C-alpha positions as MATLAB code, in Angstrom:
seq = 'MRTIAELPFTAADAYGDRPAHRAKRGGGWVDMSFKELGDTVRALARGLIGAGIAPGDRVALLAETTPEWTQAGLAVVAAGAILVPIYPSSSVEECRWILGDSGARMAICADPAQLAKVERDLLPDLASTVVMSEGELAALAADEGDAELDRRLAAIEPDDPSIIIYTSGTTGPPKGCVLTQRNWVALCTINEQLPYIVAGDVVYLFLPLAHVFAQITQFACLHAGATLAYFGGDPRAIVPELAEVRPTFLPSVPRIFEKVYTALQGAPPAAARAVFGGRLRMALSGAAPIALGVLEFFAAAGVPVLEGYAMTESTGVGTVNTLADHRLGSVGLAAPGTGITIAEDGEVLMSGPHIFAGYWRNPEATAATLVDGWLHTGDLGVLDDDGYLTITGRKKDIIITSGGKNIAPANLENDLRQSRWISYAVVYGDRRPYPIALLTLDPEEIVPWAAARGLPTDLAVLAGHPEVRALLDGVVDEVNARYARVMQIKRFAVLDRDLSQDTGELTPTLKVKRAVVQARHTTTIDALYGESDGRG';
ca = [
     -51.700   17.847    5.279;
     -52.404   14.653    7.250;
     -49.653   12.469    5.842;
     -46.430   12.883    3.904;
     -47.770   10.373    1.347;
     -50.062   13.132    0.026;
     -47.250   15.650   -0.467;
     -46.283   15.083   -4.133;
     -49.922   15.463   -5.139;
     -50.775   18.486   -2.977;
     -47.557   20.128   -4.209;
     -48.554   19.425   -7.823;
     -51.908   21.116   -7.215;
     -50.318   24.081   -5.438;
     -47.297   24.771   -7.639;
     -48.266   23.315  -11.035;
     -45.775   24.213  -13.760;
     -43.135   25.707  -11.461;
     -39.838   23.748  -11.448;
     -39.674   21.053   -8.774;
     -36.539   19.179   -9.866;
     -33.472   20.286  -11.810;
     -30.946   17.753  -13.096;
     -27.851   17.753  -15.262;
     -28.557   16.070  -18.567;
     -26.092   16.063  -21.469;
     -24.136   19.046  -20.211;
     -27.193   21.213  -19.476;
     -29.781   21.526  -16.721;
     -33.290   20.171  -17.302;
     -36.341   20.926  -15.147;
     -39.311   18.797  -14.106;
     -42.401   20.693  -12.943;
     -44.353   19.926   -9.797;
     -47.223   18.683  -11.966;
     -44.906   16.369  -13.907;
     -43.428   15.120  -10.644;
     -46.867   14.374   -9.223;
     -47.868   12.509  -12.383;
     -44.631   10.481  -12.344;
     -45.021    9.534   -8.689;
     -48.636    8.515   -9.276;
     -47.681    6.300  -12.229;
     -44.868    4.627  -10.273;
     -47.102    4.089   -7.237;
     -49.723    2.431   -9.447;
     -46.957    0.225  -10.839;
     -45.747   -0.796   -7.382;
     -49.293   -1.773   -6.445;
     -49.594   -3.756   -9.668;
     -46.309   -5.500   -8.864;
     -47.806   -6.832   -5.642;
     -46.488   -4.337   -3.085;
     -48.973   -4.269   -0.211;
     -49.486   -1.612    2.478;
     -46.774   -1.962    5.113;
     -44.369   -3.867    2.836;
     -40.792   -2.651    2.987;
     -39.207   -1.504   -0.288;
     -35.463   -0.824   -0.293;
     -33.858    1.815   -2.486;
     -30.151    1.441   -3.263;
     -29.046    4.297   -5.521;
     -27.187    7.578   -5.825;
     -28.797   10.982   -5.293;
     -30.889   11.616   -8.417;
     -34.409   12.839   -9.247;
     -35.318    9.216  -10.014;
     -34.408    8.287   -6.416;
     -36.848   10.877   -5.102;
     -39.580    9.871   -7.536;
     -39.279    6.191   -6.621;
     -39.129    6.933   -2.889;
     -42.220    9.129   -2.982;
     -44.052    6.434   -4.959;
     -43.215    3.777   -2.367;
     -44.669    5.916    0.419;
     -47.731    6.891   -1.657;
     -48.482    3.206   -2.256;
     -48.704    2.711    1.508;
     -45.428    0.800    1.699;
     -42.414    1.648    3.876;
     -39.297    3.019    2.218;
     -35.911    1.626    3.309;
     -33.074    3.767    1.889;
     -29.601    2.202    1.605;
     -26.419    4.169    0.973;
     -24.938    3.450   -2.466;
     -21.547    3.182   -0.737;
     -22.794    0.303    1.446;
     -20.921   -2.981    1.347;
     -22.455   -6.347    0.486;
     -22.535   -7.164    4.197;
     -24.286   -3.896    5.096;
     -26.864   -4.414    2.344;
     -27.491   -7.960    3.534;
     -28.049   -6.714    7.087;
     -30.453   -3.911    6.172;
     -32.429   -5.947    3.634;
     -32.662   -8.855    6.046;
     -33.428   -6.858    9.176;
     -36.125   -4.814    7.447;
     -37.625   -7.837    5.689;
     -37.692   -5.911    2.414;
     -40.035   -7.330   -0.245;
     -38.512   -5.389   -3.137;
     -35.128   -3.780   -3.792;
     -34.877   -0.926   -6.302;
     -31.235   -0.658   -7.427;
     -29.519    2.046   -9.460;
     -27.599   -0.292  -11.755;
     -26.153   -3.813  -12.037;
     -23.260   -2.872   -9.729;
     -25.690   -2.075   -6.912;
     -27.817   -5.114   -7.776;
     -24.713   -7.278   -7.303;
     -24.755   -6.344   -3.609;
     -28.194   -7.917   -3.181;
     -27.777  -11.561   -2.143;
     -31.254  -12.846   -2.953;
     -30.397  -16.408   -1.950;
     -29.812  -15.205    1.620;
     -32.898  -12.970    1.777;
     -36.060  -15.082    1.945;
     -38.383  -12.061    2.255;
     -37.091  -10.425   -0.921;
     -39.544  -11.183   -3.732;
     -38.270   -8.934   -6.531;
     -35.630   -6.466   -7.682;
     -35.824   -3.476  -10.022;
     -32.777   -2.037  -11.836;
     -33.193    1.645  -12.680;
     -30.450    1.841  -15.335;
     -32.056   -1.024  -17.251;
     -35.301    0.892  -17.651;
     -37.103   -1.353  -15.175;
     -38.247    1.538  -12.971;
     -39.779    3.399  -15.913;
     -41.329    0.138  -17.119;
     -42.958   -0.256  -13.716;
     -45.087    2.855  -14.287;
     -48.744    2.058  -14.901;
     -51.571    4.020  -16.511;
     -54.324    2.320  -14.532;
     -55.056    1.683  -10.890;
     -55.972    5.125   -9.557;
     -58.900    3.783   -7.535;
     -56.695    1.464   -5.461;
     -53.995    4.120   -5.064;
     -56.544    6.683   -3.878;
     -58.010    4.129   -1.474;
     -54.571    3.471   -0.014;
     -53.747    7.165    0.293;
     -56.984    7.749    2.202;
     -56.291    4.779    4.484;
     -52.808    5.916    5.571;
     -52.801    7.190    9.157;
     -50.449    9.820   10.639;
     -48.825    7.307   12.986;
     -48.134    4.746   10.251;
     -44.448    4.103    9.501;
     -43.313    5.761    6.275;
     -39.530    5.429    6.122;
     -37.020    3.290    8.025;
     -33.635    5.009    7.970;
     -30.764    2.875    9.178;
     -28.132    4.649   11.234;
     -24.599    4.577    9.903;
     -23.477    2.121   12.562;
     -20.445    3.928   14.018;
     -20.632    1.658   17.072;
     -22.185   -1.565   15.777;
     -24.765   -2.957   13.344;
     -27.073   -0.273   11.929;
     -30.397    0.200   13.697;
     -33.534    1.039   11.725;
     -35.149    4.296   12.855;
     -38.889    4.134   12.195;
     -40.107    7.550   11.044;
     -43.845    8.012   10.764;
     -46.052   10.039    8.465;
     -46.603   12.440   11.385;
     -42.852   12.925   11.874;
     -42.366   14.211    8.325;
     -45.463   16.418    8.449;
     -44.039   17.964   11.634;
     -40.783   18.625    9.787;
     -42.623   20.477    7.017;
     -44.534   22.532    9.573;
     -41.313   23.481   11.371;
     -39.658   24.557    8.111;
     -42.690   26.715    7.354;
     -42.493   28.383   10.770;
     -38.744   29.101   10.749;
     -38.581   29.456    7.700;
     -35.513   27.860    6.136;
     -36.506   26.796    2.632;
     -39.088   29.082    1.030;
     -41.028   29.299   -2.237;
     -38.761   30.144   -5.136;
     -35.576   28.910   -3.472;
     -33.099   26.922   -5.541;
     -31.563   24.223   -3.340;
     -28.498   22.258   -4.460;
     -28.454   18.679   -3.173;
     -25.418   16.409   -3.218;
     -26.048   14.653    0.105;
     -26.955   10.938   -0.010;
     -30.717   10.476    0.084;
     -30.285    7.581    2.491;
     -29.413   10.228    5.113;
     -32.102   12.091    7.024;
     -30.516   15.471    6.175;
     -31.185   14.916    2.465;
     -34.669   13.589    3.178;
     -35.740   16.656    5.159;
     -34.351   18.820    2.365;
     -36.409   17.143   -0.354;
     -39.617   17.163    1.710;
     -39.163   20.820    2.706;
     -38.601   21.776   -0.944;
     -41.744   19.950   -2.032;
     -43.827   21.502    0.727;
     -42.512   25.038    0.239;
     -42.491   25.105   -3.553;
     -38.710   25.328   -3.948;
     -36.611   23.882   -6.764;
     -34.338   20.984   -5.842;
     -31.249   20.836   -8.073;
     -29.452   17.477   -7.984;
     -25.697   17.257   -8.373;
     -24.440   15.450  -11.453;
     -22.921   12.519   -9.580;
     -19.229   13.471   -9.537;
     -18.098   14.830   -6.134;
     -15.206   16.614   -7.864;
     -17.737   18.684   -9.825;
     -19.643   20.019   -6.803;
     -17.894   23.410   -6.774;
     -18.266   24.010  -10.551;
     -21.920   22.961  -10.346;
     -22.552   25.405   -7.504;
     -21.426   28.177   -9.837;
     -23.837   26.901  -12.520;
     -26.871   26.276  -10.307;
     -26.358   29.421   -8.174;
     -28.357   28.073   -5.225;
     -30.098   30.287   -2.702;
     -30.016   27.590    0.006;
     -27.364   24.923    0.527;
     -27.550   21.973    2.946;
     -24.118   20.454    3.470;
     -21.844   18.503    5.749;
     -18.920   20.437    7.316;
     -16.337   18.822    5.050;
     -17.402   20.917    2.042;
     -17.208   24.179    3.991;
     -13.839   23.149    5.450;
     -12.449   22.455    1.976;
     -13.627   25.835    0.656;
     -12.310   27.567    3.790;
      -8.870   26.031    3.274;
      -8.785   26.886   -0.425;
      -9.786   30.519    0.132;
      -7.306   31.489    2.842;
      -6.073   34.970    1.953;
      -8.692   35.491   -0.767;
     -11.071   38.498   -0.719;
     -14.600   37.978    0.709;
     -16.129   38.168   -2.755;
     -14.317   34.949   -3.648;
     -16.264   33.013   -1.009;
     -19.558   34.341   -2.308;
     -18.573   33.518   -5.879;
     -17.768   29.886   -5.021;
     -21.405   29.327   -4.087;
     -22.766   31.106   -7.157;
     -23.299   34.577   -5.721;
     -26.964   34.133   -4.679;
     -26.622   32.069   -1.503;
     -29.055   33.344    1.118;
     -28.168   30.723    3.684;
     -26.225   27.496    4.075;
     -27.012   24.894    6.705;
     -24.253   22.710    8.125;
     -25.283   19.470    9.776;
     -24.543   15.770   10.383;
     -21.240   16.543   12.179;
     -19.626   19.390   14.174;
     -18.015   22.305   12.344;
     -15.182   24.442   13.700;
     -16.011   27.957   14.927;
     -13.205   29.444   12.834;
     -14.815   28.145    9.647;
     -18.174   29.687   10.579;
     -16.517   33.016   11.409;
     -14.690   33.028    8.080;
     -17.888   32.628    6.062;
     -19.813   35.091    8.237;
     -17.147   37.730    7.560;
     -17.426   36.971    3.840;
     -21.189   37.519    3.850;
     -22.018   33.835    3.405;
     -24.163   32.787    6.388;
     -23.315   29.184    7.281;
     -25.614   28.235   10.141;
     -25.276   25.143   12.273;
     -28.148   22.996   13.472;
     -28.398   19.891   15.610;
     -30.525   16.815   15.103;
     -30.471   13.055   14.790;
     -32.093   10.507   12.535;
     -34.189    9.636   15.586;
     -35.551   13.201   15.642;
     -36.332   13.233   11.896;
     -33.404   15.559   11.319;
     -34.882   18.340   13.489;
     -33.750   19.545   16.907;
     -32.152   22.943   17.394;
     -31.617   25.585   14.732;
     -29.756   28.798   14.097;
     -31.640   31.134   11.779;
     -30.739   34.378   10.024;
     -32.778   36.249   12.633;
     -31.581   34.327   15.693;
     -28.128   32.791   15.620;
     -25.053   32.467   17.775;
     -21.893   31.174   16.131;
     -20.409   28.222   17.974;
     -23.816   27.064   19.181;
     -26.237   24.760   17.383;
     -29.060   27.193   17.975;
     -32.396   27.384   19.723;
     -34.997   24.635   20.005;
     -36.981   24.320   16.781;
     -40.696   25.210   17.022;
     -42.552   22.559   19.022;
     -39.317   20.969   20.248;
     -38.420   20.423   23.885;
     -34.730   20.507   24.830;
     -33.409   19.837   28.311;
     -30.128   18.719   29.843;
     -30.070   15.642   32.091;
     -28.088   15.543   35.331;
     -25.184   13.814   33.588;
     -25.112   16.480   30.858;
     -26.919   14.463   28.180;
     -29.139   16.367   25.760;
     -32.763   15.180   25.867;
     -35.291   16.056   23.176;
     -39.070   15.835   22.733;
     -41.584   16.849   20.084;
     -43.863   15.592   17.296;
     -40.823   14.763   15.147;
     -39.353   12.174   17.542;
     -39.255    8.741   15.937;
     -41.506    5.813   16.845;
     -38.610    3.541   17.818;
     -36.077    1.152   16.339;
     -37.366   -1.450   13.903;
     -37.753   -4.823   15.616;
     -35.519   -3.683   18.496;
     -37.634   -2.977   21.588;
     -34.638   -3.086   23.935;
     -32.803   -0.301   22.100;
     -36.051    1.664   21.822;
     -36.692    1.436   25.563;
     -33.161    2.636   26.305;
     -33.478    5.620   23.953;
     -37.089    6.753   24.482;
     -37.739    7.290   28.189;
     -40.871    9.044   29.489;
     -41.402   10.818   26.188;
     -37.823   12.081   25.928;
     -35.279   11.063   23.316;
     -31.925   10.370   24.969;
     -29.561   11.639   22.295;
     -26.258   10.327   23.649;
     -24.796   13.801   23.117;
     -23.497   16.064   25.864;
     -24.387   19.733   25.821;
     -25.071   22.949   27.683;
     -27.867   25.497   27.347;
     -27.007   29.155   27.884;
     -29.321   31.692   29.523;
     -30.883   32.548   26.165;
     -31.631   28.926   25.287;
     -28.826   28.372   22.773;
     -27.477   24.824   22.837;
     -23.788   23.980   22.534;
     -22.788   20.352   21.974;
     -19.673   19.419   23.940;
     -19.240   15.809   22.815;
     -20.671   12.305   22.673;
     -21.130   10.440   25.937;
     -19.499    7.349   24.483;
     -16.545    9.353   23.113;
     -15.596   11.132   26.331;
     -12.012   10.359   27.274;
     -11.343    9.659   30.933;
      -7.586    9.670   31.401;
      -5.855    7.372   33.861;
      -5.591   10.450   36.081;
      -9.389   10.786   36.141;
      -9.685   13.849   33.884;
     -12.620   14.047   31.445;
     -11.810   15.247   27.924;
     -14.181   15.715   24.957;
     -12.107   14.937   21.842;
     -14.384   16.684   19.328;
     -13.146   20.201   20.132;
      -9.491   19.228   19.761;
     -10.245   17.389   16.523;
     -12.137   20.325   15.023;
      -9.349   22.753   15.885;
      -6.710   20.480   14.370;
      -8.752   20.091   11.190;
      -8.775   23.840   10.660;
      -5.177   23.444    9.512;
      -4.886   23.341    5.730;
      -2.466   20.412    6.039;
      -4.725   18.101    8.053;
      -7.562   16.108    6.514;
      -8.689   14.167    9.606;
      -7.704   14.187   13.265;
      -8.779   11.465   15.687;
      -7.965   11.945   19.370;
      -7.669    9.064   21.847;
      -6.690    8.753   25.488;
      -9.356    6.807   27.372;
      -7.795    5.187   30.462;
      -4.410    6.399   29.251;
      -2.107    8.970   30.847;
      -2.611   11.685   28.199;
      -4.369   12.461   24.895;
      -2.768   11.477   21.587;
      -3.862   12.130   18.008;
      -3.837   10.271   14.715;
      -3.552   12.745   11.841;
      -3.981   12.317    8.096;
      -2.602   14.670    5.471;
      -4.805   16.600    3.060;
      -3.403   15.573   -0.341;
      -4.825   18.629   -2.113;
      -2.710   20.880    0.101;
       0.348   18.899    1.140;
       1.284   17.507   -2.294;
       1.642   20.914   -4.039;
       3.515   22.219   -0.977;
       5.921   19.276   -1.122;
       6.418   19.535   -4.886;
       7.312   23.222   -4.590;
      10.083   22.273   -2.166;
      11.427   19.379   -4.169;
      10.153   16.843   -1.641;
       8.579   13.467   -2.482;
       4.871   13.751   -3.287;
       3.829   10.280   -2.125;
       1.583   10.622    0.953;
       3.069    7.579    2.659;
       6.574    9.048    2.307;
       5.491   12.539    3.354;
       3.819   11.146    6.480;
       7.252   10.359    7.890;
       9.227   13.238    6.395;
      10.965   15.524    8.937;
       9.769   18.729    7.244;
       6.168   17.554    7.375;
       6.597   16.545   11.004;
       7.941   20.013   11.771;
       4.980   21.576    9.970;
       2.505   19.554   12.017;
       4.431   20.172   15.245;
       3.641   23.831   14.734;
      -0.049   23.105   14.141;
      -0.331   20.941   17.267;
       1.527   23.533   19.367;
      -0.842   26.253   18.172;
      -3.928   24.177   19.023;
      -2.532   23.042   22.381;
      -2.022   26.664   23.414;
      -5.825   27.053   23.532;
      -6.307   24.287   26.103;
      -5.395   23.493   29.688;
      -2.299   21.323   30.007;
      -4.255   18.185   30.899;
      -6.208   18.449   27.613;
      -3.221   19.021   25.341;
      -2.084   16.537   22.690;
       1.171   15.088   24.022;
       2.075   12.964   20.998;
       0.733   12.336   17.521;
       1.236   10.029   14.565;
       0.722   10.805   10.886;
      -0.996    7.974    9.021;
       0.308    7.027    5.589;
      -3.085    7.486    3.886;
      -6.287    9.420    4.381;
      -9.388    7.921    5.996;
     -12.144    6.892    3.577;
     -15.539    5.257    3.241;
     -13.989    2.475    1.177;
     -11.881    1.351    4.135;
     -14.873    1.524    6.479;
     -13.344    4.336    8.543;
     -15.868    7.017    7.542;
     -19.651    7.060    7.413;
     -21.403    8.177    4.189;
     -21.605   11.691    5.678;
     -17.836   11.579    6.321;
     -17.988   11.173   10.095;
     -15.136    9.185   11.601;
     -15.922    5.678   12.818;
     -13.732    6.063   15.870;
     -13.765    2.404   16.912;
     -12.825    1.222   13.405;
      -9.908    3.644   13.196;
      -8.753    2.597   16.646;
      -8.888   -1.101   15.765;
      -7.001   -0.532   12.495;
      -4.239    1.461   14.162;
      -3.890   -0.184   17.572;
      -0.151   -0.720   17.124;
       0.401    2.936   16.241;
      -1.671    4.110   19.201;
       0.153    1.805   21.612;
       3.488    3.086   20.294;
       2.475    6.649   21.136;
       2.274    5.592   24.769;
       5.650    3.847   24.667;
       8.866    5.266   25.983;
      10.000    8.188   23.851;
      11.346   11.656   24.272;
       9.578   12.883   21.150;
       6.105   13.501   19.920;
       5.647   10.469   17.720;
];
C-alpha cells in the first residue's frame, strides 16, 4: 500500500462481504460490509470532485463519531483533498480559527446546530457547506467520474498531506499537525507487526474522530479486516453498549477505566470482565496518563488494559505495551521502526516514519519541534534497562517551588483521582512555597453517599460541608504518605462544580486545560497560600 487514500478500496477487495462497520439503528445493530464501504467512499469521492474539490483543497468535517463521518473522511482523502477534522464540542471561536487557519474550501457538518458554528461571512476561503442530517452528504454521491477519481488516486504521493489534525490547544490556539499519506501507512504497518487489532476483531469506538487516537483505530481496523462498532451517540449508554457489542479490542481514554474501577470496588473479578462484554482480549488506554492502581485492578480481573504513549505529531504511535511485552506503570517499548531517546534535560525525543511533516503554515513552531530528525515531545521521561519508557510529566507543567524543588504534578493528580470521591484533581505550586490542589467531587459517588447520611445533595453545598472535608482530608493524607514531604499537598480547595468541556476546562479527550483552570480559580488558589492554620 503506497498511500492511505487507497485503503478503503484495497480493504474492499481483500475482505469483501465481511462486516466493516456496525452501527446502532432503531434499537438494533446494523452492519456495512467492506465492499459496501468501498462503494460508498467511491461514490462520495466522485461527488466531491464533481462539487469542485481539487487536489490539495482542505475539507473540514464537523460531526460526531458515526460511520458517516468515516465514510466522508475517507472520501475526502481519496479525492486527493486534505481532511480537517473538527471536534463537535468546539466553540464558534474554535471553529472559526480552524476553518480560517486551514483555509478550508468546504465544511461538512453533522446538522444545523454544527452548521451554525460556521461563520461563512468571516471565512473567505470557504466556498460551500454540506449538512449531513439534511441528506446533503448522501445527495453528494455520484454515479459517474471514476476516470478522474482513479487518476487522482494514482497521482497521490506518499509524502502528500492527507489529514490536518488540530491539537486541542491546552496552552494556546490550536496548531494544525500535517499528517502525510506515508504517516498513516506506517501506522498500519506497525499495527500489523505488533499486532494490536487483527482480522475478526470487533472494536468499539466512542472516541471523537477529530482525535488521532480514533483515527488510528479506524485505519487499523480497515487495514486488518476488523469490524468497527460505533457507539450510539449517548455517553451514558457506553457501558450498556459494551455489553451488547461485546468487543474484543477497546481503545479508550483513562476516564472510562477510572469510572468502571470506582464502580466495581469490592466486586468479584468476573464483574469487570462482564462490564466489557466478556470477550475483551485487550484494551488500550491513551491520550492521558492512567493511575497504576487502575491498571493493577483490571490486570487482576483478567482484563488487560495496556498503556501506550504517542502524540498527534507522531500519528498516534510512539511506545506500546503488548500482551507479550508489557510492564504496568510504563508506557511500553518503542513501537517497530520508532526511535526513542531521552535528551539531557529529560525530554522524550522520538523519530520514525510516522513523525508528522510539521505544523500547517507555522514554520517557527515546526522548527522548534522537529530538530535534526527528532520530534521534541515536550514530555519528560525515563527509559529503564529493558527499554520501557515511563513518562514523569510535561516540561511546561513541572512545578518549581520557591524553595527550588522540582515537582511533577501528574503523579499526585493521578493518585488523588483514584479516590471514588474525586472527579478531577489539579495540582499547582510553581514559584510558591508548597503544592496545593483543586479538587472536584464525583457526583455519581458523593451524591448517593450524602443522601444516605441525610446530608444536602447539591454539589456546591457539599463542597464546603465539614463531613466532605473530613472525607477528603483522609484521601489527601493517604496520598501524601506516598511522597517525600516537599512533594506533599499542604492545602486543598474543593470546587463547587466539576470541570467540563462546556466551560473550556477540559479538552475533548477530557484532559485538564491547566492554564484555564488556574485563570478561572486564581482567587481560590491565592487563598490557599494565605495565612491559615487549616488545609483550605
